CSV table of C-alpha atoms and ligand atoms in Angstrom, one decimal:
chain,number,residue,atom,x,y,z
A,254,MET,CA,117.3,104.1,76.8
A,255,ARG,CA,119.4,107.1,75.6
A,256,MET,CA,122.5,107.7,77.7
A,257,THR,CA,121.5,111.3,78.2
A,258,ASP,CA,118.3,110.0,79.8
A,259,THR,CA,120.4,108.6,82.7
A,260,LEU,CA,121.7,110.5,85.6
A,261,VAL,CA,124.2,109.8,88.4
A,262,ILE,CA,123.1,111.3,91.7
A,263,SER,CA,125.7,111.4,94.4
A,264,PRO,CA,125.1,111.8,98.1
A,265,ALA,CA,124.9,115.5,99.1
A,266,SER,CA,128.2,116.4,100.8
A,267,SER,CA,126.5,119.1,103.0
A,268,GLY,CA,123.0,120.2,103.9
A,269,ILE,CA,120.6,121.5,101.4
A,270,ARG,CA,120.2,125.2,102.1
A,271,GLY,CA,118.4,127.9,100.2
A,272,ASP,CA,115.4,130.1,99.5
A,273,MET,CA,113.3,129.0,96.6
A,274,THR,CA,110.2,129.6,94.6
A,275,LEU,CA,108.7,126.8,92.5
A,276,PRO,CA,106.6,126.7,89.3
A,277,GLY,CA,102.9,127.0,89.4
A,278,ASP,CA,100.6,124.2,90.4
A,279,LYS,CA,99.9,121.6,87.7
A,280,SER,CA,96.2,120.9,88.6
A,281,ILE,CA,95.4,124.6,88.9
A,282,SER,CA,97.2,125.4,85.6
A,283,HIS,CA,95.2,122.8,83.7
A,284,ARG,CA,91.9,124.3,85.0
A,285,ALA,CA,92.9,127.9,84.4
A,286,VAL,CA,93.4,127.2,80.7
A,287,MET,CA,90.3,125.0,80.3
A,288,PHE,CA,87.9,127.5,82.0
A,289,ALA,CA,89.5,130.4,80.2
A,290,ALA,CA,89.1,128.6,76.9
A,291,ILE,CA,85.3,128.2,77.4
A,292,ALA,CA,84.9,131.7,78.9
A,293,ARG,CA,84.2,134.9,77.0
A,294,GLY,CA,87.1,137.4,76.9
A,295,ASP,CA,90.8,137.5,77.5
A,296,SER,CA,92.0,135.6,80.5
A,297,HIS,CA,95.5,136.2,81.9
A,298,ILE,CA,97.2,133.4,83.8
A,299,HIS,CA,100.3,134.1,85.7
A,300,ASN,CA,102.9,131.6,87.1
A,301,PHE,CA,101.6,128.9,84.8
A,302,SER,CA,103.4,125.6,85.2
A,303,GLY,CA,105.6,124.9,82.2
A,304,GLY,CA,105.4,121.1,82.5
A,305,GLY,CA,104.6,118.8,79.6
A,306,ASP,CA,101.1,117.9,81.0
A,307,ASN,CA,100.1,121.6,81.0
A,308,ARG,CA,101.6,122.1,77.5
A,309,SER,CA,99.3,119.2,76.4
A,310,THR,CA,96.3,121.1,77.7
A,311,ILE,CA,97.3,124.3,75.9
A,312,ARG,CA,97.9,122.3,72.6
A,313,ALA,CA,94.5,120.6,73.0
A,314,PHE,CA,92.7,123.8,73.1
A,315,GLN,CA,94.7,125.3,70.3
A,316,THR,CA,93.6,122.2,68.3
A,317,LEU,CA,90.1,123.1,69.2
A,318,GLY,CA,90.6,126.6,67.7
A,319,VAL,CA,91.2,128.7,70.8
A,320,GLU,CA,93.9,131.4,70.6
A,321,ILE,CA,96.4,130.9,73.4
A,322,THR,CA,99.8,132.6,73.7
A,323,GLN,CA,102.5,132.0,76.3
A,324,THR,CA,105.2,134.4,77.3
A,325,GLY,CA,107.4,132.8,79.9
A,326,THR,CA,105.1,131.8,82.7
A,327,ASP,CA,102.3,134.1,81.6
A,328,VAL,CA,99.5,132.7,79.4
A,329,LEU,CA,96.9,134.7,77.5
A,330,VAL,CA,93.8,132.8,76.5
A,331,LYS,CA,91.4,134.5,74.1
A,332,GLY,CA,88.1,132.8,75.0
A,333,ARG,CA,85.1,133.1,72.8
A,334,GLY,CA,82.7,131.2,75.0
A,335,TRP,CA,81.5,127.7,74.3
A,336,GLU,CA,81.0,128.5,70.6
A,337,GLY,CA,84.7,129.4,70.4
A,338,LEU,CA,85.5,125.6,70.4
A,339,HIS,CA,85.5,124.1,67.0
A,340,ALA,CA,85.7,120.6,65.6
A,341,PRO,CA,89.4,119.6,65.8
A,342,GLY,CA,91.0,118.8,62.4
A,343,GLU,CA,93.1,116.1,64.0
A,344,THR,CA,93.3,113.8,67.0
A,345,ILE,CA,93.8,115.7,70.2
A,346,ASP,CA,97.1,114.5,71.8
A,347,CYS,CA,96.8,114.5,75.6
A,348,GLY,CA,100.4,113.2,75.9
A,349,ASN,CA,100.9,111.7,79.4
A,350,SER,CA,98.2,113.8,81.0
A,351,GLY,CA,95.3,112.0,82.7
A,352,THR,CA,93.8,115.3,83.8
A,353,THR,CA,93.8,116.6,80.2
A,354,MET,CA,92.1,113.5,78.8
A,355,ARG,CA,89.5,113.1,81.5
A,356,LEU,CA,88.5,116.8,81.9
A,357,LEU,CA,88.4,117.2,78.1
A,358,SER,CA,86.1,114.2,77.8
A,359,GLY,CA,83.5,115.9,80.0
A,360,LEU,CA,84.0,119.2,78.2
A,361,LEU,CA,83.8,117.8,74.7
A,362,ALA,CA,80.9,115.3,75.4
A,363,GLY,CA,78.5,118.2,75.2
A,364,ARG,CA,79.9,120.1,72.2
A,365,PRO,CA,78.2,119.8,68.8
A,366,PHE,CA,81.1,118.0,67.0
A,367,ALA,CA,83.1,114.9,67.0
A,368,SER,CA,86.6,114.6,68.5
A,369,ARG,CA,89.1,111.9,69.2
A,370,LEU,CA,91.5,111.9,72.2
A,371,ASP,CA,94.7,110.0,72.4
A,372,GLY,CA,97.9,109.9,74.5
A,373,ASP,CA,101.2,108.1,75.1
A,374,ALA,CA,101.5,104.5,76.0
A,375,SER,CA,101.1,105.2,79.7
A,376,LEU,CA,97.9,107.2,79.2
A,377,ARG,CA,96.6,104.5,76.8
A,378,SER,CA,96.9,102.0,79.7
A,379,ARG,CA,94.9,104.1,82.2
A,380,PRO,CA,91.3,103.5,83.1
A,381,MET,CA,88.8,105.9,81.3
A,382,GLY,CA,85.7,103.9,82.2
A,383,ARG,CA,85.5,106.0,85.4
A,384,VAL,CA,84.6,109.1,83.3
A,385,MET,CA,82.9,107.3,80.4
A,386,ALA,CA,80.2,105.7,82.7
A,387,PRO,CA,78.9,108.9,84.3
A,388,LEU,CA,79.2,110.9,81.0
A,389,ARG,CA,77.1,108.2,79.2
A,390,GLU,CA,74.5,108.5,82.0
A,391,MET,CA,74.4,112.2,81.1
A,392,GLY,CA,73.7,111.3,77.4
A,393,ALA,CA,77.3,111.3,76.1
A,394,ASP,CA,78.3,109.2,73.1
A,395,ILE,CA,81.8,108.2,74.0
A,396,LEU,CA,83.6,105.1,72.7
A,397,SER,CA,86.9,103.5,73.7
A,398,GLU,CA,88.9,102.6,70.6
A,399,GLY,CA,91.6,101.1,72.7
A,400,GLY,CA,89.2,98.5,74.2
A,401,GLU,CA,88.5,97.9,77.9
A,402,ASN,CA,87.7,101.5,78.4
A,403,ARG,CA,91.1,102.7,77.4
A,404,ALA,CA,92.2,105.5,75.1
A,405,PRO,CA,92.0,106.4,72.2
A,406,LEU,CA,88.5,107.8,72.9
A,407,ARG,CA,86.1,108.9,70.3
A,408,ILE,CA,83.5,111.4,71.4
A,409,ASN,CA,80.4,112.4,69.3
A,410,GLY,CA,79.1,115.5,71.0
A,411,GLN,CA,75.5,115.3,72.2
A,412,SER,CA,73.2,117.5,74.3
A,413,LEU,CA,73.6,116.4,77.8
A,414,HIS,CA,71.4,116.3,80.9
A,415,GLY,CA,72.1,116.5,84.6
A,416,ILE,CA,72.4,113.4,86.8
A,417,LEU,CA,73.1,112.5,90.4
A,418,TYR,CA,76.3,110.6,90.4
A,419,GLN,CA,77.8,108.7,93.4
A,420,SER,CA,81.4,108.2,92.3
A,421,PRO,CA,83.0,104.9,93.6
A,422,VAL,CA,86.4,106.6,93.6
A,423,ALA,CA,87.5,109.9,95.2
A,424,SER,CA,88.9,111.5,92.0
A,425,ALA,CA,89.1,115.2,91.1
A,426,GLN,CA,89.5,114.2,87.5
A,427,VAL,CA,86.2,112.3,87.5
A,428,LYS,CA,84.4,115.0,89.5
A,429,SER,CA,85.7,117.8,87.3
A,430,ALA,CA,84.8,115.9,84.1
A,431,ILE,CA,81.2,115.5,85.3
A,432,LEU,CA,81.0,119.2,86.4
A,433,LEU,CA,82.3,120.4,83.0
A,434,ALA,CA,79.6,118.2,81.3
A,435,GLY,CA,77.0,119.4,83.8
A,436,LEU,CA,77.9,123.1,83.2
A,437,GLN,CA,76.7,122.9,79.6
A,438,GLY,CA,73.9,120.3,80.0
A,439,ARG,CA,70.2,120.7,80.9
A,440,GLY,CA,69.1,120.6,84.5
A,441,ILE,CA,71.1,120.0,87.7
A,442,THR,CA,74.1,117.7,88.1
A,443,ARG,CA,75.2,116.4,91.5
A,444,VAL,CA,78.4,114.6,92.2
A,445,GLN,CA,79.1,112.7,95.4
A,446,GLU,CA,82.5,111.3,96.4
A,447,PRO,CA,83.4,108.8,99.1
A,448,VAL,CA,86.1,111.2,100.3
A,449,ARG,CA,86.5,114.8,99.1
A,450,SER,CA,89.2,115.0,96.3
A,451,ARG,CA,91.1,118.1,95.5
A,452,ASP,CA,88.7,121.0,95.0
A,453,HIS,CA,90.5,123.3,92.6
A,454,THR,CA,87.6,123.2,90.1
A,455,GLU,CA,85.1,124.2,92.8
A,456,ARG,CA,87.3,127.1,93.9
A,457,MET,CA,88.1,128.4,90.5
A,458,LEU,CA,84.8,128.2,88.6
A,459,PRO,CA,83.2,131.0,90.6
A,460,ALA,CA,86.1,133.3,89.7
A,461,PHE,CA,85.1,132.7,86.0
A,462,GLY,CA,81.4,133.5,86.9
A,463,GLY,CA,80.4,129.8,87.3
A,464,ARG,CA,77.8,129.0,90.0
A,465,LEU,CA,78.0,125.8,92.1
A,466,GLN,CA,77.3,124.6,95.6
A,467,VAL,CA,79.5,122.5,97.8
A,468,SER,CA,78.1,120.6,100.7
A,469,GLY,CA,80.5,118.1,102.4
A,470,THR,CA,81.5,115.6,99.7
A,471,GLU,CA,78.8,116.7,97.3
A,472,VAL,CA,79.0,119.3,94.5
A,473,THR,CA,75.9,120.6,92.7
A,474,ILE,CA,76.0,122.5,89.5
A,475,ALA,CA,73.3,123.9,87.2
A,476,GLY,CA,73.5,123.5,83.4
A,477,GLY,CA,73.3,126.2,80.7
A,478,GLN,CA,76.0,128.4,82.2
A,479,GLU,CA,78.4,130.8,80.4
A,480,LEU,CA,81.7,131.8,81.9
A,481,HIS,CA,83.5,135.1,81.7
A,482,ALA,CA,87.3,135.8,81.5
A,483,CYS,CA,89.3,136.3,84.6
A,484,GLU,CA,92.9,136.8,85.8
A,485,VAL,CA,94.5,133.8,87.6
A,486,GLU,CA,97.6,133.7,89.7
A,487,VAL,CA,98.7,130.1,90.1
A,488,PRO,CA,100.3,129.2,93.5
A,489,GLY,CA,103.5,127.3,93.6
A,490,ASP,CA,103.0,123.5,93.3
A,491,LEU,CA,103.1,121.7,96.6
A,492,SER,CA,103.5,118.4,94.8
A,493,SER,CA,106.8,119.7,93.3
A,494,ALA,CA,107.8,121.3,96.6
A,495,ALA,CA,107.3,118.0,98.3
A,496,PHE,CA,110.5,116.6,96.7
A,497,PHE,CA,112.6,119.4,98.1
A,498,LEU,CA,110.9,119.2,101.5
A,499,GLY,CA,111.7,115.5,101.5
A,500,ALA,CA,115.3,116.1,100.5
A,501,ALA,CA,115.8,118.8,103.2
A,502,LEU,CA,114.3,116.4,105.8
A,503,ILE,CA,116.6,113.5,105.1
A,504,VAL,CA,119.9,115.3,104.2
A,505,PRO,CA,121.5,116.3,107.6
A,506,GLY,CA,122.2,119.9,108.1
A,507,SER,CA,119.5,121.2,105.7
A,508,GLU,CA,117.4,124.3,106.0
A,509,LEU,CA,115.1,125.4,103.1
A,510,TYR,CA,112.7,128.2,102.7
A,511,VAL,CA,110.1,127.7,100.0
A,512,ARG,CA,107.9,130.6,99.0
A,513,GLY,CA,104.4,131.0,97.8
A,514,ILE,CA,103.2,127.3,97.8
A,515,GLY,CA,99.6,126.3,97.4
A,516,LEU,CA,98.3,124.9,100.7
A,517,ASN,CA,94.8,123.8,99.8
A,518,PRO,CA,93.7,121.4,102.5
A,519,THR,CA,92.7,118.8,99.9
A,520,ARG,CA,96.4,118.7,99.0
A,521,THR,CA,98.3,119.2,102.3
A,522,GLY,CA,98.3,115.5,103.4
A,523,VAL,CA,102.0,115.3,102.7
A,524,LEU,CA,102.7,118.1,105.2
A,525,GLU,CA,100.6,116.2,107.8
A,526,VAL,CA,102.4,113.0,107.1
A,527,PHE,CA,105.9,114.5,107.4
A,528,GLN,CA,104.9,116.3,110.6
A,529,ALA,CA,103.5,113.1,112.1
A,530,MET,CA,106.9,111.5,111.3
A,531,GLY,CA,108.5,114.2,113.3
A,532,ALA,CA,109.4,116.7,110.6
A,533,SER,CA,110.3,120.3,111.4
A,534,ILE,CA,108.1,122.2,108.9
A,535,THR,CA,106.7,125.6,109.7
A,536,ILE,CA,104.1,127.4,107.6
A,537,LEU,CA,104.7,131.2,107.4
A,538,HIS,CA,102.8,134.1,106.0
A,539,PRO,CA,99.5,132.2,105.2
A,540,ARG,CA,97.5,134.1,102.7
A,541,GLU,CA,94.9,133.6,100.0
A,542,VAL,CA,95.6,133.9,96.2
A,543,CYS,CA,92.7,133.5,93.8
A,544,GLY,CA,90.6,131.5,96.2
A,545,GLU,CA,93.5,129.2,97.1
A,546,PRO,CA,95.3,129.2,100.4
A,547,VAL,CA,99.0,129.9,100.0
A,548,GLY,CA,102.0,130.2,102.4
A,549,ASP,CA,105.8,129.9,102.7
A,550,LEU,CA,107.3,126.8,104.2
A,551,LEU,CA,110.4,126.5,106.3
A,552,VAL,CA,111.8,123.0,106.6
A,553,ARG,CA,114.8,121.7,108.6
A,554,SER,CA,116.4,118.3,108.5
A,555,SER,CA,114.8,116.1,111.2
A,556,ILE,CA,114.9,112.8,112.9
A,557,LEU,CA,111.9,110.9,111.6
A,558,ARG,CA,109.9,107.9,112.7
A,559,GLY,CA,107.8,105.5,110.8
A,560,ILE,CA,104.0,105.9,110.9
A,561,GLU,CA,100.8,104.3,109.5
A,562,ILE,CA,99.1,106.2,106.8
A,563,GLU,CA,95.6,105.4,105.4
A,564,GLY,CA,92.1,106.7,104.8
A,565,GLU,CA,91.3,110.2,103.7
A,566,LEU,CA,94.9,111.3,104.3
A,567,ILE,CA,95.9,109.1,101.4
A,568,VAL,CA,93.5,111.0,99.1
A,569,ARG,CA,95.0,114.3,100.2
A,570,ALA,CA,98.6,113.0,99.7
A,571,ILE,CA,98.0,110.7,96.7
A,572,ASP,CA,100.6,112.3,94.4
A,573,GLU,CA,103.2,112.5,97.2
A,574,VAL,CA,103.3,108.8,98.1
A,575,PRO,CA,106.5,108.3,96.1
A,576,ILE,CA,108.5,110.9,98.1
A,577,ILE,CA,106.8,109.8,101.3
A,578,ALA,CA,108.0,106.3,100.6
A,579,VAL,CA,111.6,107.5,100.1
A,580,VAL,CA,111.5,109.6,103.2
A,581,ALA,CA,110.1,106.6,105.1
A,582,ALA,CA,113.1,104.6,104.0
A,583,PHE,CA,115.3,107.0,106.0
A,584,ALA,CA,113.1,107.1,109.1
A,585,ARG,CA,113.4,105.0,112.2
A,586,GLY,CA,110.9,102.2,112.4
A,587,THR,CA,108.3,101.0,110.1
A,588,THR,CA,105.9,103.0,107.8
A,589,VAL,CA,102.7,101.3,106.6
A,590,ILE,CA,100.8,102.8,103.7
A,591,ARG,CA,97.3,101.4,103.0
A,592,GLY,CA,94.3,102.4,101.0
A,593,ALA,CA,96.5,103.6,98.1
A,594,GLN,CA,95.3,101.2,95.4
A,595,GLU,CA,94.7,104.3,93.1
A,596,LEU,CA,98.5,104.4,92.8
A,597,ARG,CA,98.4,101.3,90.6
A,598,VAL,CA,96.6,103.3,87.8
A,599,LYS,CA,98.7,106.5,87.8
A,600,GLU,CA,101.4,107.3,85.3
A,601,SER,CA,102.9,104.0,86.3
A,602,ASP,CA,101.9,101.3,88.9
A,603,ARG,CA,103.6,103.4,91.6
A,604,LEU,CA,103.3,100.8,94.3
A,605,HIS,CA,105.1,98.3,92.2
A,606,ALA,CA,107.6,100.9,91.0
A,607,LEU,CA,108.4,102.0,94.5
A,608,ALA,CA,108.6,98.5,96.0
A,609,THR,CA,111.0,97.4,93.2
A,610,THR,CA,113.3,100.4,93.2
A,611,LEU,CA,113.5,100.7,97.0
A,612,LEU,CA,114.3,97.0,97.3
A,613,ALA,CA,117.1,97.5,94.7
A,614,LEU,CA,118.5,100.3,96.9
A,615,GLY,CA,118.7,98.0,99.9
A,616,ALA,CA,115.4,98.8,101.7
A,617,ARG,CA,113.3,96.2,103.4
A,618,VAL,CA,110.0,96.8,101.7
A,619,SER,CA,106.9,94.8,100.9
A,620,GLU,CA,104.2,95.5,98.4
A,621,LEU,CA,100.6,95.2,99.7
A,622,PRO,CA,97.6,95.1,97.2
A,623,ASP,CA,96.8,98.7,98.3
A,624,GLY,CA,100.1,100.0,99.8
A,625,LEU,CA,103.6,99.4,101.0
A,626,VAL,CA,105.4,98.4,104.2
A,627,ILE,CA,108.7,100.2,104.5
A,628,GLU,CA,111.4,99.5,107.2
A,629,GLY,CA,113.4,102.6,107.8
A,630,GLY,CA,117.2,102.7,108.2
A,631,GLY,CA,118.5,104.3,105.0
A,632,LEU,CA,119.3,103.4,101.4
A,633,GLN,CA,122.4,102.3,99.6
A,634,GLY,CA,123.4,103.3,96.1
A,635,GLY,CA,122.5,101.3,93.0
A,636,ARG,CA,121.1,101.4,89.5
A,637,VAL,CA,117.3,101.9,89.2
A,638,GLN,CA,114.8,103.1,86.6
A,639,SER,CA,112.0,105.6,86.8
A,640,PHE,CA,109.4,103.5,85.0
A,641,ASP,CA,109.1,106.7,82.9
A,642,ASP,CA,107.1,108.2,85.7
A,643,HIS,CA,108.0,111.8,86.7
A,644,ARG,CA,107.2,111.4,90.4
A,645,ILE,CA,109.1,108.2,90.7
A,646,ALA,CA,112.1,109.8,89.0
A,647,MET,CA,112.1,112.8,91.3
A,648,ALA,CA,111.6,110.7,94.5
A,649,LEU,CA,114.5,108.4,93.5
A,650,SER,CA,116.7,111.4,92.8
A,651,VAL,CA,116.0,112.7,96.3
A,652,ALA,CA,116.9,109.2,97.6
A,653,GLY,CA,120.3,109.6,95.8
A,654,LEU,CA,121.0,112.8,97.8
A,655,ALA,CA,120.8,110.9,101.1
A,656,ALA,CA,121.9,107.3,100.2
A,657,THR,CA,125.2,105.9,101.3
A,658,ASP,CA,126.5,105.7,97.7
A,659,LYS,CA,125.6,107.1,94.3
A,660,ILE,CA,122.4,106.2,92.5
A,661,VAL,CA,122.3,105.8,88.7
A,662,LEU,CA,118.8,106.6,87.6
A,663,GLU,CA,117.6,105.6,84.2
A,664,GLY,CA,114.7,107.5,82.5
A,665,ILE,CA,114.9,111.0,83.8
A,666,ALA,CA,113.4,112.8,80.8
A,667,CYS,CA,109.9,112.2,82.2
A,668,VAL,CA,110.4,114.9,85.0
A,669,ASP,CA,109.5,117.3,82.2
A,670,ILE,CA,105.9,116.2,82.7
A,671,SER,CA,105.5,118.3,85.8
A,672,PHE,CA,108.8,119.9,86.7
A,673,PRO,CA,111.2,120.7,83.8
A,674,GLY,CA,113.5,122.7,86.1
A,675,PHE,CA,113.8,120.0,88.7
A,676,TYR,CA,117.4,119.0,88.1
A,677,GLY,CA,118.6,122.5,87.6
A,678,LEU,CA,117.3,123.3,91.1
A,679,VAL,CA,118.8,120.2,92.6
A,680,ARG,CA,122.1,121.2,91.1
A,681,ASP,CA,121.9,124.7,92.4
A,682,LEU,CA,121.2,123.5,95.9
A,683,THR,CA,123.6,120.6,96.0
A,684,GLY,CA,125.9,120.4,93.0
A,685,THR,CA,125.7,116.6,93.2
A,686,THR,CA,124.2,115.4,89.9
A,687,ARG,CA,126.0,114.7,86.6
A,688,PRO,CA,124.9,113.0,83.4
A,689,ASP,CA,126.0,109.3,83.2
A,690,PRO,CA,129.0,109.5,80.8
B,283,S3P,C1,94.4,115.5,89.5
B,283,S3P,C2,93.7,114.7,90.3
B,283,S3P,C3,94.4,113.5,90.9
B,283,S3P,C4,95.9,113.6,90.9
B,283,S3P,C5,96.4,114.0,89.6
B,283,S3P,C6,95.8,115.4,89.2
B,283,S3P,C7,93.7,116.7,89.0
B,283,S3P,O1,94.0,112.3,90.2
B,283,S3P,O2,96.4,112.3,91.3
B,283,S3P,O3,97.8,114.1,89.6
B,283,S3P,O4,94.3,117.6,88.5
B,283,S3P,O5,92.5,116.7,89.0
B,283,S3P,P1,92.6,111.6,90.4
B,283,S3P,O6,91.5,112.5,89.9
B,283,S3P,O7,92.7,110.3,89.6
B,283,S3P,O8,92.5,111.3,91.8
């Protein structure tokens, strides 16, 4: 581990106060580039997330021959329709990004050329069978070179046909991969999910001229569609905001105003969880931007109590469980998280990572097969590692702001995956981090 990859986070000496805006939503940024790349015409994307995962998506489409230029947080994609995608001259590197690899699999399965998708060690360890199985049913020729349905993946483009697919997992990546395959295949594709996963694909495709129907947990799409260019304004990322909301809740004397955050109901589980714990969070100026609900959030430090979280709420808060677990460690009473087995196949095994690190920081925590039991009461200082997982790193950094002593966190470089400016903002708001000398 490089020394510069380690940070000391000291307890905040006063409340976290400020007025902030955050980078664009990661999930929406991925989709905006992908849809623009297969659309005809120049699409302008504003407030694009600058994180490593989104950079992987831009690079992937550049490798496929699409002209994409980025100026600050504005991205211009010069789409030439489906035919604008060309056989890549090299392996497409999806980096750490599951969304890039899974959605691209659906998109490339129906293109008339071969491609190979790879990623870093974390992405190579993640399950790809969940997209390979339905895509094969649609006629795709997709092979796992890594074995056991793991990347690298080799895709020989085929002409695809529609299917009815009942997904065993609630996964927006699986759903979106199938919809992107269905969009270019023959006939009708229907995807059913056990619980509705985030619906950014369904909301954004119509803006690019795509037609689909949503009925409860089922999405239906017809094949043979062409998309046209569009202008997209990406809302602020609630998953990034959640770290600052969590920090403001547990550092006494805090008051934070966060502007322009995406409040899609398939994503707002974290707000409901925090509010059920007793958090003071108010939504102000609700509005709609490019088919997505957006609002400002006012959060104040609060006395929190432990709660039980499970079921569909978990799906709507899946990426926020790391910060929820940290906040729960500062609540009164016990928090029980169940039905979160999907966390075992994220960028790290997040249940194991959270149980290990919170224990090292003095929490009473136990790991369930599908969740965590966390006794509140606060955290001590200590030395912990991020498991090279951006959301674990940021959640533990927030823990450091409210712990009784400093936390030395190893492996902070990974925050670049979703939130390159995270530590700059923490510093601006608190002045309490410094590199480990
Ligand atoms: C995402 C979907 C979710 C989420 C991930 C981003 C997306 O994953 O956890 O961070 O952009 O579609 P699953 O599709 O595996 O649920």
